[in-house]
PDB file of C-alpha atoms in Angstrom:
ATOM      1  CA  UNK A   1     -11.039 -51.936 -45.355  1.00 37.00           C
ATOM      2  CA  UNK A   2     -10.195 -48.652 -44.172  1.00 46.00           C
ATOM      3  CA  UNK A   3      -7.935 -48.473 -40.922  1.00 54.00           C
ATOM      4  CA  UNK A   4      -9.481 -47.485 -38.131  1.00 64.00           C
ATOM      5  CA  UNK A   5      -7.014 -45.068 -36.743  1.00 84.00           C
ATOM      6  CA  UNK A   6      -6.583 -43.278 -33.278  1.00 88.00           C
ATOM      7  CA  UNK A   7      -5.087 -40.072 -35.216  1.00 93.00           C
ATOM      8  CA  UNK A   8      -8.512 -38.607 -34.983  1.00 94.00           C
ATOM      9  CA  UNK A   9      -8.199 -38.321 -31.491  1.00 96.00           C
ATOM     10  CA  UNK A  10      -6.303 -35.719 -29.651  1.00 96.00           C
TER      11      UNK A  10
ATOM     12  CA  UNK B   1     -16.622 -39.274 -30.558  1.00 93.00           C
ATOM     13  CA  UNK B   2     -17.777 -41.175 -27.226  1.00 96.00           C
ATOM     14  CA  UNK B   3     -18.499 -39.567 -24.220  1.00 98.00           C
ATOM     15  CA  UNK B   4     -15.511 -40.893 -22.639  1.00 98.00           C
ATOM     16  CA  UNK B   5     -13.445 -39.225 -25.109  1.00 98.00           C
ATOM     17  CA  UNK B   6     -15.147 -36.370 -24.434  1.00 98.00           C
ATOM     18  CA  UNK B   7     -14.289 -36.854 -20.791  1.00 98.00           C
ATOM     19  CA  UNK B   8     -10.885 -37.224 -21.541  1.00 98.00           C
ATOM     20  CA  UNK B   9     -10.403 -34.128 -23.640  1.00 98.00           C
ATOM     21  CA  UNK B  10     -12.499 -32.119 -21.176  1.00 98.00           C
ATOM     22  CA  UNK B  11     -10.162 -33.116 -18.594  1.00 98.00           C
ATOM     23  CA  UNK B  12      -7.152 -32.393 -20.452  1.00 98.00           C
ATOM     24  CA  UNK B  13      -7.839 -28.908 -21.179  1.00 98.00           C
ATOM     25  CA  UNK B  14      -9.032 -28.578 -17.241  1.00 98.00           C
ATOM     26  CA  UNK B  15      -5.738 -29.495 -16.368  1.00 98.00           C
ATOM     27  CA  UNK B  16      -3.910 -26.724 -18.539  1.00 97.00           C
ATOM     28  CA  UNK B  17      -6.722 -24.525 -17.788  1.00 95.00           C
ATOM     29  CA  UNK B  18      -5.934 -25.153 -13.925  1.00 96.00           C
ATOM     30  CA  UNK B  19      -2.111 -24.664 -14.470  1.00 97.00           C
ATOM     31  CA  UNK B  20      -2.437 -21.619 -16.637  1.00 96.00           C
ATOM     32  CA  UNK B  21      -4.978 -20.055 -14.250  1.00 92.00           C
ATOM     33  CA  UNK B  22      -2.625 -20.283 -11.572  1.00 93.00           C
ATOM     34  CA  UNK B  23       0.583 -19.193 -13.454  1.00 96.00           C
ATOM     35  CA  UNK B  24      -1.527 -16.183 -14.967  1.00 94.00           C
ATOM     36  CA  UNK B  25      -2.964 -15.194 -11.730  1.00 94.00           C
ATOM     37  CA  UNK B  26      -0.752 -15.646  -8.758  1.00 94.00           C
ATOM     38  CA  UNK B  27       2.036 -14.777 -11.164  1.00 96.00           C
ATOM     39  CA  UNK B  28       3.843 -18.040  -9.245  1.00 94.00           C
ATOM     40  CA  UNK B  29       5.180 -21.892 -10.999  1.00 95.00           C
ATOM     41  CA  UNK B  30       6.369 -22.600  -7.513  1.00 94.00           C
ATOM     42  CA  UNK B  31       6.020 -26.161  -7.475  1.00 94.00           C
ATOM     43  CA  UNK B  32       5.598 -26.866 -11.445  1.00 96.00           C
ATOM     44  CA  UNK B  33       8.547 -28.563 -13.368  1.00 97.00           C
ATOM     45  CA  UNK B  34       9.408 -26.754 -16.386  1.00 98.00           C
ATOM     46  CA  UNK B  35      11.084 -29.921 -17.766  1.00 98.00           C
ATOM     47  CA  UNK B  36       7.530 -31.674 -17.649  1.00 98.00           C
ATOM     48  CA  UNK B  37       5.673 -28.522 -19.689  1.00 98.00           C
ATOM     49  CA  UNK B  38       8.848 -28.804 -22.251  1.00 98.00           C
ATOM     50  CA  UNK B  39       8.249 -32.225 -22.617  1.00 98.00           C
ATOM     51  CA  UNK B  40       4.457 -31.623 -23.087  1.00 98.00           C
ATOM     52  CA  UNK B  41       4.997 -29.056 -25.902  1.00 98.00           C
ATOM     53  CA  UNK B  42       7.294 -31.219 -27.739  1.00 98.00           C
ATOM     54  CA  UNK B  43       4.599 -34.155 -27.201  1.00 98.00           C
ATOM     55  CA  UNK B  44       1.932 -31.448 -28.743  1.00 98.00           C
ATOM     56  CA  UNK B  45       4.281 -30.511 -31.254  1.00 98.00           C
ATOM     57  CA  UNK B  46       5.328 -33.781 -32.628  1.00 98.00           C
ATOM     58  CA  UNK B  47       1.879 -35.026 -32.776  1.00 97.00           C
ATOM     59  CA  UNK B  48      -0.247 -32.205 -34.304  1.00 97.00           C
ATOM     60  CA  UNK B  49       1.816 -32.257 -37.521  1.00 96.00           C
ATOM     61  CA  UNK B  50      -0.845 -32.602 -39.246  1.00 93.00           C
ATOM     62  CA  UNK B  51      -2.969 -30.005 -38.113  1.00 95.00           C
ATOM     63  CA  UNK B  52      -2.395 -28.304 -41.336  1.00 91.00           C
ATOM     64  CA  UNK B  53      -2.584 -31.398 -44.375  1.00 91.00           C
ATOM     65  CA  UNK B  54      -5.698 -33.497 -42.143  1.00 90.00           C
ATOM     66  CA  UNK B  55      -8.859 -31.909 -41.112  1.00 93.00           C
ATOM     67  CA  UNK B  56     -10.817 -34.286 -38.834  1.00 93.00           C
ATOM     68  CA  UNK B  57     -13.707 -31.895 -37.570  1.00 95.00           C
ATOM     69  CA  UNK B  58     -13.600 -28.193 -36.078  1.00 97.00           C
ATOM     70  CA  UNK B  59     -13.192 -29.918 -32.216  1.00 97.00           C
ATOM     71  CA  UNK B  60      -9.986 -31.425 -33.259  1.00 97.00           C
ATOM     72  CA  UNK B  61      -8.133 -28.218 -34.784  1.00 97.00           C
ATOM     73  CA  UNK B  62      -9.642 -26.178 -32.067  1.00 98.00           C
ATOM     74  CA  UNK B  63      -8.281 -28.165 -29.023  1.00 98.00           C
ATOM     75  CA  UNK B  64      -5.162 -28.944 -31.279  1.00 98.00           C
ATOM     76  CA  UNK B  65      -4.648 -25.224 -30.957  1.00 98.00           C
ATOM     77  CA  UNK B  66      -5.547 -24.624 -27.760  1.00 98.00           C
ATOM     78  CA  UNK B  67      -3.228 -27.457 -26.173  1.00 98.00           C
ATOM     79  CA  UNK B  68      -0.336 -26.291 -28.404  1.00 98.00           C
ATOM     80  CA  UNK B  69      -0.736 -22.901 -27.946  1.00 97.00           C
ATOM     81  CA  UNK B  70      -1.279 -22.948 -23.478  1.00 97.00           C
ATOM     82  CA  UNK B  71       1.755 -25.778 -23.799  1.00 97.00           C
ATOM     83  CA  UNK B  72       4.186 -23.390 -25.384  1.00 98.00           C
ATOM     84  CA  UNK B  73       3.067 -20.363 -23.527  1.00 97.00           C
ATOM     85  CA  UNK B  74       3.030 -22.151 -20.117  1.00 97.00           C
ATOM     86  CA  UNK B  75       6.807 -23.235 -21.006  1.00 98.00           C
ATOM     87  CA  UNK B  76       7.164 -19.060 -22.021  1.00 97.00           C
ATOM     88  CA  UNK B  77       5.860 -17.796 -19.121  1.00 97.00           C
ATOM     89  CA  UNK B  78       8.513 -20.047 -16.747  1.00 97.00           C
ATOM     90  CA  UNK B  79      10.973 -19.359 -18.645  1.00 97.00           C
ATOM     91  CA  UNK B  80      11.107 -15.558 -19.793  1.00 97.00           C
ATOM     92  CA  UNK B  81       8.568 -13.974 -17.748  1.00 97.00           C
ATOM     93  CA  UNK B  82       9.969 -11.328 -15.373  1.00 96.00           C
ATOM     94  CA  UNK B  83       8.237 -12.161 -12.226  1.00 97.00           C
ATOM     95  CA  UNK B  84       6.873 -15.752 -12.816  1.00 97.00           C
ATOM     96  CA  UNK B  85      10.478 -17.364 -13.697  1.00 96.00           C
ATOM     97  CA  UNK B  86      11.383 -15.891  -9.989  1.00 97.00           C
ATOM     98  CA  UNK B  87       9.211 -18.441  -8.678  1.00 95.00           C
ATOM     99  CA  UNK B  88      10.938 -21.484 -10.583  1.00 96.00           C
ATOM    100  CA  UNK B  89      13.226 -23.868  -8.666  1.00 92.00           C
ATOM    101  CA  UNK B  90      15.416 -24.800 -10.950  1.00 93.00           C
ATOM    102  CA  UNK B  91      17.390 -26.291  -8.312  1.00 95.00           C
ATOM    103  CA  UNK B  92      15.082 -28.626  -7.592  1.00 95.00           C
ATOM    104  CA  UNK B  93      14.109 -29.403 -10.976  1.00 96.00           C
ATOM    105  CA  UNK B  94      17.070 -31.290 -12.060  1.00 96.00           C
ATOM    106  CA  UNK B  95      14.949 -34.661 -13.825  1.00 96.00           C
ATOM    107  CA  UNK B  96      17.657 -35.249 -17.005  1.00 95.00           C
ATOM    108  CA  UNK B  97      14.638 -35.227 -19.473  1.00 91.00           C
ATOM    109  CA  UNK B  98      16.911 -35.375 -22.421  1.00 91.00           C
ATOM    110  CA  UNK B  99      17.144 -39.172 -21.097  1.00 95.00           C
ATOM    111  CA  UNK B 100      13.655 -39.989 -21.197  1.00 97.00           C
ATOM    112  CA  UNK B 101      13.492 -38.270 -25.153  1.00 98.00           C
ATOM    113  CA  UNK B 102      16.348 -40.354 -26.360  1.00 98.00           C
ATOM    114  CA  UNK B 103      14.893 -43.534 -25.310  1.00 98.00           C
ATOM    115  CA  UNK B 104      11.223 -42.823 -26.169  1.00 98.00           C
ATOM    116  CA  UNK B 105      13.320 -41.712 -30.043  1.00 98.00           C
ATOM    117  CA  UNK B 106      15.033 -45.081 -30.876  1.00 98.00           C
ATOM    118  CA  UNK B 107      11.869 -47.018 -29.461  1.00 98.00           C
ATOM    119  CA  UNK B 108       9.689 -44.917 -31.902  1.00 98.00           C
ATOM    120  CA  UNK B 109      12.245 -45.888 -34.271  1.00 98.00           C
ATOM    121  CA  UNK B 110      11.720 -49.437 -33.929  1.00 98.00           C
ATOM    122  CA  UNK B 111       8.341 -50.048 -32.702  1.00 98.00           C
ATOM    123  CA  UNK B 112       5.753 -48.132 -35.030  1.00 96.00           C
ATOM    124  CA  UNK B 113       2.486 -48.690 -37.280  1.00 95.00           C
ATOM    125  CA  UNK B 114       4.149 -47.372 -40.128  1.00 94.00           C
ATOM    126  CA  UNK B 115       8.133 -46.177 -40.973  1.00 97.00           C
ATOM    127  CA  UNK B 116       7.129 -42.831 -42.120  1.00 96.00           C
ATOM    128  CA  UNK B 117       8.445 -39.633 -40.752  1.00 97.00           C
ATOM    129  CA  UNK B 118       4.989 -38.285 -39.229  1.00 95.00           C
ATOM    130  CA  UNK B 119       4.256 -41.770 -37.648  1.00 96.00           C
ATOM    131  CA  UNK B 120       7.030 -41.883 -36.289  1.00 98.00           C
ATOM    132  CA  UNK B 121       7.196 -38.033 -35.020  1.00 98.00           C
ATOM    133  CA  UNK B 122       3.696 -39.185 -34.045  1.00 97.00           C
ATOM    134  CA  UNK B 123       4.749 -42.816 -32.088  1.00 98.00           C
ATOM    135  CA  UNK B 124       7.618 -40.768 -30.343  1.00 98.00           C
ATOM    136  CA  UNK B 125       4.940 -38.426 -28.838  1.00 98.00           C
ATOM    137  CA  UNK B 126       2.862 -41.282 -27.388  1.00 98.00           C
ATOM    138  CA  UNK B 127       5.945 -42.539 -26.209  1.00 98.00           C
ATOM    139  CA  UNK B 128       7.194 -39.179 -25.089  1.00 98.00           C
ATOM    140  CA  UNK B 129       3.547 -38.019 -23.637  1.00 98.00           C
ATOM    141  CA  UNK B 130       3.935 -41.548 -21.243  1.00 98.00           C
ATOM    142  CA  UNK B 131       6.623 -40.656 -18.944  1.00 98.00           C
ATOM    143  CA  UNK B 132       6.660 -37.337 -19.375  1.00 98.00           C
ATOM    144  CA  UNK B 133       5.230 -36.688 -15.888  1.00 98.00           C
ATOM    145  CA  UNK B 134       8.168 -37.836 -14.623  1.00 97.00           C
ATOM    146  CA  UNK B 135      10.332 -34.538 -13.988  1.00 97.00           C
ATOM    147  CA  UNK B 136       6.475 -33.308 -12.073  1.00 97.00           C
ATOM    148  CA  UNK B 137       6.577 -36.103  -9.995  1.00 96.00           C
ATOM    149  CA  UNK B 138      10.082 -36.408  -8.851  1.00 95.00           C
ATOM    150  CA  UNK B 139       9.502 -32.452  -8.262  1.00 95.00           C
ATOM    151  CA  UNK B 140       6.630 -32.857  -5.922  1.00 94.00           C
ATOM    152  CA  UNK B 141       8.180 -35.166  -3.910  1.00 92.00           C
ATOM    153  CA  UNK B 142      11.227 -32.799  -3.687  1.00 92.00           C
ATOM    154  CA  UNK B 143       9.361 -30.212  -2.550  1.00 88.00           C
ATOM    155  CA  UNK B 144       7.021 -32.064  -0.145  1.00 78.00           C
ATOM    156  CA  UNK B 145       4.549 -28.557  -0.050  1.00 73.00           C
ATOM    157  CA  UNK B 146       2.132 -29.310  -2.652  1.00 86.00           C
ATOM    158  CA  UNK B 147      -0.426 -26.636  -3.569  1.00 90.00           C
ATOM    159  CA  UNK B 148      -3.524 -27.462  -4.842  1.00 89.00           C
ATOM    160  CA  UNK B 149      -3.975 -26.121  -7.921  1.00 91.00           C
ATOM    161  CA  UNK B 150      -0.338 -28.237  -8.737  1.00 94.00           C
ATOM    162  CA  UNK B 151      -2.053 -31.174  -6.899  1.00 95.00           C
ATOM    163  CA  UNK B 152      -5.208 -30.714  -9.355  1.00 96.00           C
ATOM    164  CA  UNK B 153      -2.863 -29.924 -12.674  1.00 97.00           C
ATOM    165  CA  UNK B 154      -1.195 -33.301 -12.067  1.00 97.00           C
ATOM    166  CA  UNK B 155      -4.832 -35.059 -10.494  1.00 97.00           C
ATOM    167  CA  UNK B 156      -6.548 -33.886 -13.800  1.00 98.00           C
ATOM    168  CA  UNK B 157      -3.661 -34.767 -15.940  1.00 98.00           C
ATOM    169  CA  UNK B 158      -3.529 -38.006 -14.985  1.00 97.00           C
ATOM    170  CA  UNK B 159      -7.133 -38.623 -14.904  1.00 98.00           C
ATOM    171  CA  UNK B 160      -7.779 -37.525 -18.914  1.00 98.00           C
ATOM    172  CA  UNK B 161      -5.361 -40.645 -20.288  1.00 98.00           C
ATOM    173  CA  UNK B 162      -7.472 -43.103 -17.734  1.00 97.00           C
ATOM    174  CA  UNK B 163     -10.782 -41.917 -19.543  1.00 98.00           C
ATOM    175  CA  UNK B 164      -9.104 -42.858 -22.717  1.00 98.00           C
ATOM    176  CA  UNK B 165      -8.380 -45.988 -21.784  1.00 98.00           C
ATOM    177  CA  UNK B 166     -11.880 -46.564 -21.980  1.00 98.00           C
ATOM    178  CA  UNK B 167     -12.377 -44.468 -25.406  1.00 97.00           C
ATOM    179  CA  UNK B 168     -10.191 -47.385 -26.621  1.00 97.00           C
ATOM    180  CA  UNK B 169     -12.408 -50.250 -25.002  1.00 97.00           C
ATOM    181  CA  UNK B 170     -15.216 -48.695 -26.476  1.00 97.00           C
ATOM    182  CA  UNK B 171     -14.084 -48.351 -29.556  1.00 96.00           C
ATOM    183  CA  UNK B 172     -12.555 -51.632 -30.142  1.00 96.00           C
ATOM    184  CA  UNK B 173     -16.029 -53.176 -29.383  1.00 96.00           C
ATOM    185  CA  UNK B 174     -17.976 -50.674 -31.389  1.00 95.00           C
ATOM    186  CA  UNK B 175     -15.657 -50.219 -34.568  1.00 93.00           C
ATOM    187  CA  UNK B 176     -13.812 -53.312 -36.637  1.00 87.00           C
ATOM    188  CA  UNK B 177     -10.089 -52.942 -36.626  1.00 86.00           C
ATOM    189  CA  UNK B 178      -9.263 -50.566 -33.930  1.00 92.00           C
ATOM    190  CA  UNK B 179      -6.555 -52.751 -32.828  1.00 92.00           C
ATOM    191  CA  UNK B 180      -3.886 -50.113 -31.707  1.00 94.00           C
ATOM    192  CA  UNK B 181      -1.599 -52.031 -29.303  1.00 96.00           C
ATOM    193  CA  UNK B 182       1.312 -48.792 -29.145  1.00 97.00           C
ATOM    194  CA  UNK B 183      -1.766 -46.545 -28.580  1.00 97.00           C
ATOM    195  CA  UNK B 184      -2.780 -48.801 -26.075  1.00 97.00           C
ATOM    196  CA  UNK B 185       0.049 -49.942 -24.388  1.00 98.00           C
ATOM    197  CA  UNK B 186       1.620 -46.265 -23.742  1.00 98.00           C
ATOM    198  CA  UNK B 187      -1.540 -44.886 -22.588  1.00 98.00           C
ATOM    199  CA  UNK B 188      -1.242 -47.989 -19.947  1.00 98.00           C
ATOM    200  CA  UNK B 189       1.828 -47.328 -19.106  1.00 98.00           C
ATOM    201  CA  UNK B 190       1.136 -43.835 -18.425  1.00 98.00           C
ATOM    202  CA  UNK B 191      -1.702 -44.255 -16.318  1.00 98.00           C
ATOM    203  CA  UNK B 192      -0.119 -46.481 -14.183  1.00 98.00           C
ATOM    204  CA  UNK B 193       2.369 -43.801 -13.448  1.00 97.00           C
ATOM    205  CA  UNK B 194       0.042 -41.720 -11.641  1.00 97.00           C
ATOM    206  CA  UNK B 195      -1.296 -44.701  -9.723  1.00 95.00           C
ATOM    207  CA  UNK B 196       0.923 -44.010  -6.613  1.00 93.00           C
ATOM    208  CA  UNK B 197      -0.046 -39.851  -6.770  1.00 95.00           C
ATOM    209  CA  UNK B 198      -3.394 -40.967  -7.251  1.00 96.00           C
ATOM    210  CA  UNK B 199      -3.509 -43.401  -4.039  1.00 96.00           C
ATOM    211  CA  UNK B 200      -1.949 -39.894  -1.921  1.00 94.00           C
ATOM    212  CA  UNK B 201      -4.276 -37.553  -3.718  1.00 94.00           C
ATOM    213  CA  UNK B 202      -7.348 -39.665  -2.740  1.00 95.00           C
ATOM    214  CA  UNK B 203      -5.845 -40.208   0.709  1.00 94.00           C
ATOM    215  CA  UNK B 204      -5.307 -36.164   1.628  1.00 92.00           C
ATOM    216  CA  UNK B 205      -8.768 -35.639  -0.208  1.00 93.00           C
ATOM    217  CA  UNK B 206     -10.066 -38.486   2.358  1.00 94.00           C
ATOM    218  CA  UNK B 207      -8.295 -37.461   5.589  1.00 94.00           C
ATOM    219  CA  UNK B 208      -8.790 -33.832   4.362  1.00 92.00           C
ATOM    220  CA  UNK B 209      -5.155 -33.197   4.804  1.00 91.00           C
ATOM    221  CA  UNK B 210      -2.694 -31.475   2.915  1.00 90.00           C
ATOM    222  CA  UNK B 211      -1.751 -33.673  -0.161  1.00 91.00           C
ATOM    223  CA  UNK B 212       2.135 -35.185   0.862  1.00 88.00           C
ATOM    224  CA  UNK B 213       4.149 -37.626  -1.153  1.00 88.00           C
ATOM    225  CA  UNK B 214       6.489 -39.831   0.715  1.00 85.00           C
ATOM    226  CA  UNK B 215       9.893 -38.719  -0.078  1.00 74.00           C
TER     227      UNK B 215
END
């Protein structure tokens, strides 16, 4: 399952 | 993207918007710590490394650029230009930031998602971003006059990491696996700093005084 990251946000 | 995000980013670039503005216009930093806009373009610059290998969407590079770009030129115009650096107290701005970088380094070092160089460039500047306030704060009590675009800067700055806080409750109820606890825990931590500016801001904004931290 792919990671939902937070280094999409700013 | 949630609308709190949204907030948050909107608020964020208010709050450079608001400092530039004032430094561009008025020609003055009287009252801004340099050591607080250094420590925001090394935050920008240690976590946009990959503005150049990961495109996310338009938004993101855009306000990438924008917060690198006012960062570094707010830190220029302090620092080298001819009438605005008059206006710096650099007596008064004596916050040893090089102690809150070393620190926020070795935890980075330790305490990451992953042990590779732009994670850990990236966990430093979450770490780094958390207290870097501090050198702005210890300022404005110094100097006891605070001016209201300053009191705004540091109102809006504080204000965009609370409306991310709730990004991240959103998000971990409306996407599996966004666990981030370092995300999560910094942008805590940094709230919390503002909590005591917060309580005088809201106070002088009540009273409709003139916005004074206790020394």
């Amino acid at each position: 399952t792919d990671r939902e990251s937070t280094h999409d946000e700013l | 993207m949630n609308i709190f995000r949204l907030a948050g980013d909107m608020t964020h670039l208010a709050s450079v918007l608001v400092l530039l503005l004032k430094i561009h216009t008025i020609k003055s930093c009287a009252g801004v710590s340099l050591k607080t806009q250094e420590l925001y373009a090394l935050v920008f610059a240690t976590r946009y490394l990959d503005i150049v290998t990961d495109f996310i969407s338009v938004y993101n590079t855009v306000m990438k650029l924008i917060f690198l770009g006012s960062s570094f030129s707010i830190v220029w115009y302090i620092r080298h230009h001819r009438v605005v650096r008059r206006s710096y107290d650099k007596d008064q701005d004596t916050f040893r930031h090089y102690l809150l970088m070393i620190p926020c380094m070795l935890l980075a070092l330790f305490v990451h998602e992953k042990f590779t160089f732009k994670e850990v460039m990236w966990t430093f500047s979450l770490y780094l971003e958390a207290v870097a306030i501090l050198p702005q704060l210890v300022l404005l009590q110094r100097t006891r006059n605070i001016d209201n675009l300053t009191g705004q800067y540091v109102f809006l700055l504080g204000a965009y990491r609370g409306l991310y806080i709730f990004n991240w409750i959103y998000r971990y109820f409306t996407e599996p696996h966004f666990v981030h606890w370092i995300t999560w825990i910094a942008g805590v931590v940094q709230t919390l700093l503002y909590a005591d500016f917060f309580y005088y801001y809201f106070e002088s904004w009540k009273n409709n005084v003139r916005l004074q931290l206790p020394a």
